[in-house]
Coordinates of C-alpha atoms in Angstrom, one line a residue:
M1 CA -85.3 24.1 -42.2
G2 CA -82.8 25.2 -39.9
K3 CA -83.7 28.9 -40.5
F4 CA -87.3 27.9 -40.0
V5 CA -86.6 26.4 -36.6
S6 CA -84.0 29.1 -35.5
S7 CA -86.9 31.9 -36.3
M8 CA -89.2 30.0 -33.9
L9 CA -86.6 30.0 -31.2
W10 CA -85.3 33.6 -31.8
A11 CA -88.7 34.8 -31.2
L12 CA -88.3 33.8 -27.6
M13 CA -84.8 35.1 -27.2
N14 CA -85.9 38.5 -28.4
H15 CA -88.8 39.0 -25.5
L16 CA -86.7 37.4 -22.9
G17 CA -87.9 40.4 -20.8
F18 CA -91.6 39.7 -21.2
L19 CA -91.1 35.9 -20.4
F20 CA -89.2 36.9 -17.0
C21 CA -92.0 39.2 -16.1
L22 CA -94.6 36.9 -16.8
G23 CA -92.7 33.5 -15.4
L24 CA -91.4 35.7 -12.0
A25 CA -94.8 37.0 -11.3
S26 CA -96.8 33.5 -11.7
G27 CA -93.5 31.9 -9.8
L28 CA -93.7 34.1 -7.1
A29 CA -97.2 34.3 -6.3
K30 CA -98.5 32.2 -3.3
T31 CA -102.0 31.9 -4.5
R32 CA -104.0 32.6 -7.8
K33 CA -100.9 31.9 -10.0
A34 CA -102.4 32.4 -13.4
E35 CA -104.1 35.5 -12.4
A36 CA -100.9 37.2 -11.5
A37 CA -99.3 36.2 -15.0
F38 CA -102.4 37.8 -16.6
V39 CA -101.7 41.0 -14.3
A40 CA -98.3 40.9 -15.2
A41 CA -98.9 40.8 -19.0
M42 CA -101.1 43.9 -18.4
T43 CA -98.6 45.7 -16.4
W44 CA -95.8 45.1 -19.0
L45 CA -98.1 46.7 -21.7
M46 CA -99.1 49.5 -19.5
Y47 CA -95.0 50.3 -18.8
L48 CA -94.3 50.0 -22.4
A49 CA -97.0 52.7 -23.3
A50 CA -96.1 54.7 -20.2
N51 CA -92.6 55.1 -20.9
N52 CA -93.0 55.5 -24.7
S53 CA -95.6 58.3 -24.1
W54 CA -93.2 59.9 -21.7
L55 CA -90.1 59.8 -23.8
T56 CA -92.6 61.2 -27.0
L57 CA -93.7 64.2 -24.4
T58 CA -90.1 65.1 -23.4
H59 CA -88.8 64.9 -26.8
R60 CA -86.6 62.2 -25.8
L61 CA -87.2 59.7 -28.6
A62 CA -84.3 58.4 -30.4
T63 CA -84.3 58.9 -33.9
G64 CA -84.8 55.5 -35.9
T65 CA -87.5 53.3 -37.3
T66 CA -85.7 49.8 -36.3
N67 CA -84.1 48.1 -33.4
A68 CA -80.7 48.2 -36.0
Q69 CA -81.1 52.3 -36.3
L70 CA -81.4 52.6 -32.3
Y71 CA -78.7 50.6 -31.4
G72 CA -76.4 52.4 -29.1
S73 CA -78.9 54.8 -28.2
G74 CA -80.3 53.2 -25.3
Q75 CA -83.6 52.6 -26.7
T76 CA -85.2 50.0 -28.3
F77 CA -88.8 48.6 -30.1
I78 CA -90.8 46.2 -27.7
F79 CA -93.9 45.0 -29.0
G80 CA -94.0 48.4 -31.3
F81 CA -93.3 50.8 -28.5
Q82 CA -90.1 52.8 -28.5
V83 CA -88.8 52.5 -25.1
I84 CA -85.6 52.7 -22.8
D85 CA -83.5 49.5 -23.3
M86 CA -83.3 47.9 -20.0
G87 CA -82.8 44.2 -21.3
V88 CA -84.6 41.8 -19.1
F89 CA -84.1 43.9 -16.0
L90 CA -87.3 45.4 -17.0
G91 CA -89.1 41.9 -16.8
I92 CA -87.5 41.2 -13.4
I93 CA -88.6 44.1 -11.7
L94 CA -92.0 44.3 -13.0
G95 CA -92.3 40.6 -12.5
C96 CA -91.3 40.7 -8.7
A97 CA -93.2 44.1 -8.2
V98 CA -96.2 42.6 -9.4
A99 CA -95.7 39.2 -7.4
F100 CA -95.0 41.5 -4.3
V101 CA -98.3 43.3 -4.6
H102 CA -100.1 40.2 -5.6
N103 CA -99.4 38.3 -2.3
R104 CA -100.5 41.3 0.0
V105 CA -103.8 42.6 -1.8
V106 CA -104.9 39.5 -3.9
G107 CA -107.0 38.4 -0.8
I108 CA -108.8 41.8 -0.2
E109 CA -112.4 41.6 -0.9
F110 CA -114.8 44.5 -0.8
R111 CA -118.7 44.6 -0.3
G112 CA -121.4 46.0 -2.2
A113 CA -120.6 48.4 -5.1
L114 CA -117.0 48.1 -4.6
S115 CA -117.0 44.3 -4.8
I116 CA -115.8 44.1 -8.6
Y117 CA -112.7 46.1 -7.3
G118 CA -111.4 43.4 -5.0
N119 CA -108.9 40.5 -5.4
S120 CA -106.7 40.2 -8.4
K121 CA -108.3 43.5 -9.9
L122 CA -107.0 45.4 -6.7
V123 CA -103.6 44.3 -7.8
L124 CA -104.0 46.1 -11.1
I125 CA -105.3 48.9 -9.6
V126 CA -102.4 49.2 -7.3
M127 CA -100.0 48.5 -10.1
L128 CA -101.3 51.6 -12.2
P129 CA -99.8 54.5 -10.4
L130 CA -96.6 52.4 -9.7
V131 CA -95.9 51.5 -13.2
G132 CA -96.4 55.2 -14.3
V133 CA -94.1 56.4 -11.8
F134 CA -91.7 53.8 -12.7
A135 CA -91.9 54.5 -16.5
I136 CA -90.8 58.2 -15.9
A137 CA -88.1 57.3 -13.8
T138 CA -86.6 54.9 -15.9
V139 CA -86.2 57.6 -18.5
Y140 CA -83.8 59.4 -16.0
L141 CA -82.1 56.7 -13.8
W142 CA -81.5 54.0 -16.4
P143 CA -79.1 56.2 -18.5
V144 CA -77.1 56.7 -15.2
V145 CA -76.6 52.8 -15.0
E146 CA -75.5 52.8 -18.6
L147 CA -73.0 55.9 -17.9
G148 CA -71.5 53.2 -15.2
I149 CA -71.0 51.0 -18.0
S150 CA -69.2 53.4 -20.3
A151 CA -66.9 54.3 -17.3
L152 CA -66.0 50.6 -17.2
T153 CA -65.4 50.5 -20.7
G154 CA -62.6 53.6 -20.4
F155 CA -61.2 51.5 -17.7
M156 CA -61.1 48.7 -19.8
K157 CA -59.1 50.2 -22.5
S158 CA -56.5 51.9 -20.3
F159 CA -55.6 49.1 -18.1
G160 CA -54.0 46.6 -20.6
A161 CA -54.3 42.9 -19.9
I162 CA -56.4 43.4 -16.5
G163 CA -58.9 45.5 -18.8
V164 CA -59.1 42.9 -21.4
F165 CA -59.8 40.3 -19.0
L166 CA -62.5 42.4 -17.5
Y167 CA -63.8 43.1 -21.2
G168 CA -64.3 39.5 -21.7
F169 CA -65.7 38.5 -18.4
L170 CA -68.3 41.1 -18.5
N171 CA -69.4 40.2 -22.1
R172 CA -70.0 36.6 -21.1
F173 CA -71.5 37.6 -17.4
L174 CA -73.9 40.2 -18.7
I175 CA -75.7 38.0 -21.5
P176 CA -78.6 36.6 -19.3
T177 CA -79.4 40.2 -18.6
G178 CA -79.3 41.4 -22.3
L179 CA -76.9 44.0 -21.4
H180 CA -73.7 42.8 -22.5
H181 CA -74.0 44.5 -26.0
L182 CA -73.7 47.8 -23.8
I183 CA -69.9 46.3 -23.0
W184 CA -68.7 45.3 -26.7
S185 CA -70.4 47.7 -28.9
P186 CA -68.7 50.7 -28.1
F187 CA -65.4 49.0 -28.4
V188 CA -66.5 47.2 -31.8
F189 CA -68.2 50.5 -33.7
T190 CA -67.0 53.2 -32.0
S191 CA -63.6 55.2 -31.6
I192 CA -63.2 53.9 -28.1
G193 CA -62.0 50.6 -29.8
G194 CA -59.5 52.5 -31.9
Q195 CA -59.1 54.6 -34.8
L196 CA -56.8 54.2 -37.8
L197 CA -56.0 55.6 -41.1
I198 CA -56.0 53.0 -43.7
D199 CA -55.2 53.4 -47.5
G200 CA -56.1 57.1 -46.8
Q201 CA -59.4 56.5 -45.0
T202 CA -60.0 57.0 -41.2
V203 CA -61.3 53.9 -39.8
I204 CA -63.1 53.7 -36.5
G205 CA -64.1 50.7 -34.0
A206 CA -62.5 47.5 -33.7
K207 CA -64.6 45.5 -36.4
P208 CA -64.2 47.8 -39.1
I209 CA -60.7 48.1 -38.6
F210 CA -60.1 44.5 -38.5
L211 CA -62.0 44.0 -41.7
A212 CA -60.5 46.6 -43.3
E213 CA -56.9 45.2 -42.4
I214 CA -57.7 41.8 -43.7
A215 CA -59.0 42.9 -46.7
R216 CA -55.2 44.2 -47.7
H217 CA -52.7 41.9 -49.3
P218 CA -50.7 41.1 -47.7
V219 CA -51.5 41.4 -43.9
D220 CA -48.3 41.7 -42.0
A221 CA -50.0 42.3 -38.5
L222 CA -53.3 43.4 -37.0
S223 CA -53.7 46.5 -35.0
D224 CA -53.9 46.4 -31.1
S225 CA -57.6 47.2 -31.4
A226 CA -58.2 43.3 -32.7
R227 CA -58.1 42.5 -28.8
F228 CA -61.6 43.8 -28.2
L229 CA -63.0 41.8 -31.2
T230 CA -65.4 39.0 -29.9
Y231 CA -64.7 36.2 -32.3
G232 CA -62.7 34.7 -29.6
M233 CA -65.8 34.7 -27.4
V234 CA -67.8 32.3 -29.1
K235 CA -68.4 29.0 -27.6
I236 CA -67.1 25.8 -29.1
F237 CA -68.2 22.5 -28.5
W238 CA -65.8 19.7 -29.2
H239 CA -66.7 15.9 -29.0
R240 CA -64.6 13.8 -27.0
R241 CA -64.2 11.3 -29.9
H242 CA -63.1 14.0 -32.6
G243 CA -60.9 15.5 -30.3
A244 CA -59.2 12.1 -29.4
R245 CA -58.2 11.6 -33.1
L246 CA -55.8 14.4 -32.5
L247 CA -54.0 12.2 -29.8
P248 CA -51.4 9.4 -30.0
Y249 CA -53.5 6.2 -29.7
G250 CA -52.1 5.4 -26.4
E251 CA -53.1 8.8 -24.6
T252 CA -56.8 8.2 -25.2
G253 CA -57.1 5.7 -22.6
E254 CA -59.0 3.2 -24.9

């Protein structure tokens, strides 16, 4: 039963960008909010198709048929389209753009034969070229953002305790944007996180090293790559009543 409920909730978590797009467009629209959300949904689909088409035409599609295989490539599958992975930033940008255009042109009406192109239809018409340009631009500009994040990983590895603090802080801070995996994945799964010779085999990445080390018996000590593991970042909720049992009776205040 738990897995059944979890599957429903993860469907929402995995499509936060789309929800941001619709929610922001509707929330920021001053009038005709439902129409703004509908245009935002169409804008979302147009972007996915345009971005995927440009990646295909320029031979930039990464190899992979699932998100797991595309992990670390900077691309992902959304609604069946393989596109640049922007996390929820895509939904935020598109939602705000739709709301901006909507508030300025939704009240425009035409007469005669052009009357069918007024109001919310005009919003979609204006968004069409904007989305096309944006879809192409993200192919070239968004990897620059990812390079900036990669530069941060180099800093975090080289600056000891300060770097580890920044590593943990950014991992938590970027969770709402969906970009936190760009911080921890290079450390956990690539040579940035460490490279060690264990039992005659070269093991790369903080997590593979950790798993290989604990598989040996006895385990004397873990390598310093363990500082990049994410296990210590798990949120733990401890009920006051349970915690109180660990204290002397007189210190609980009850």
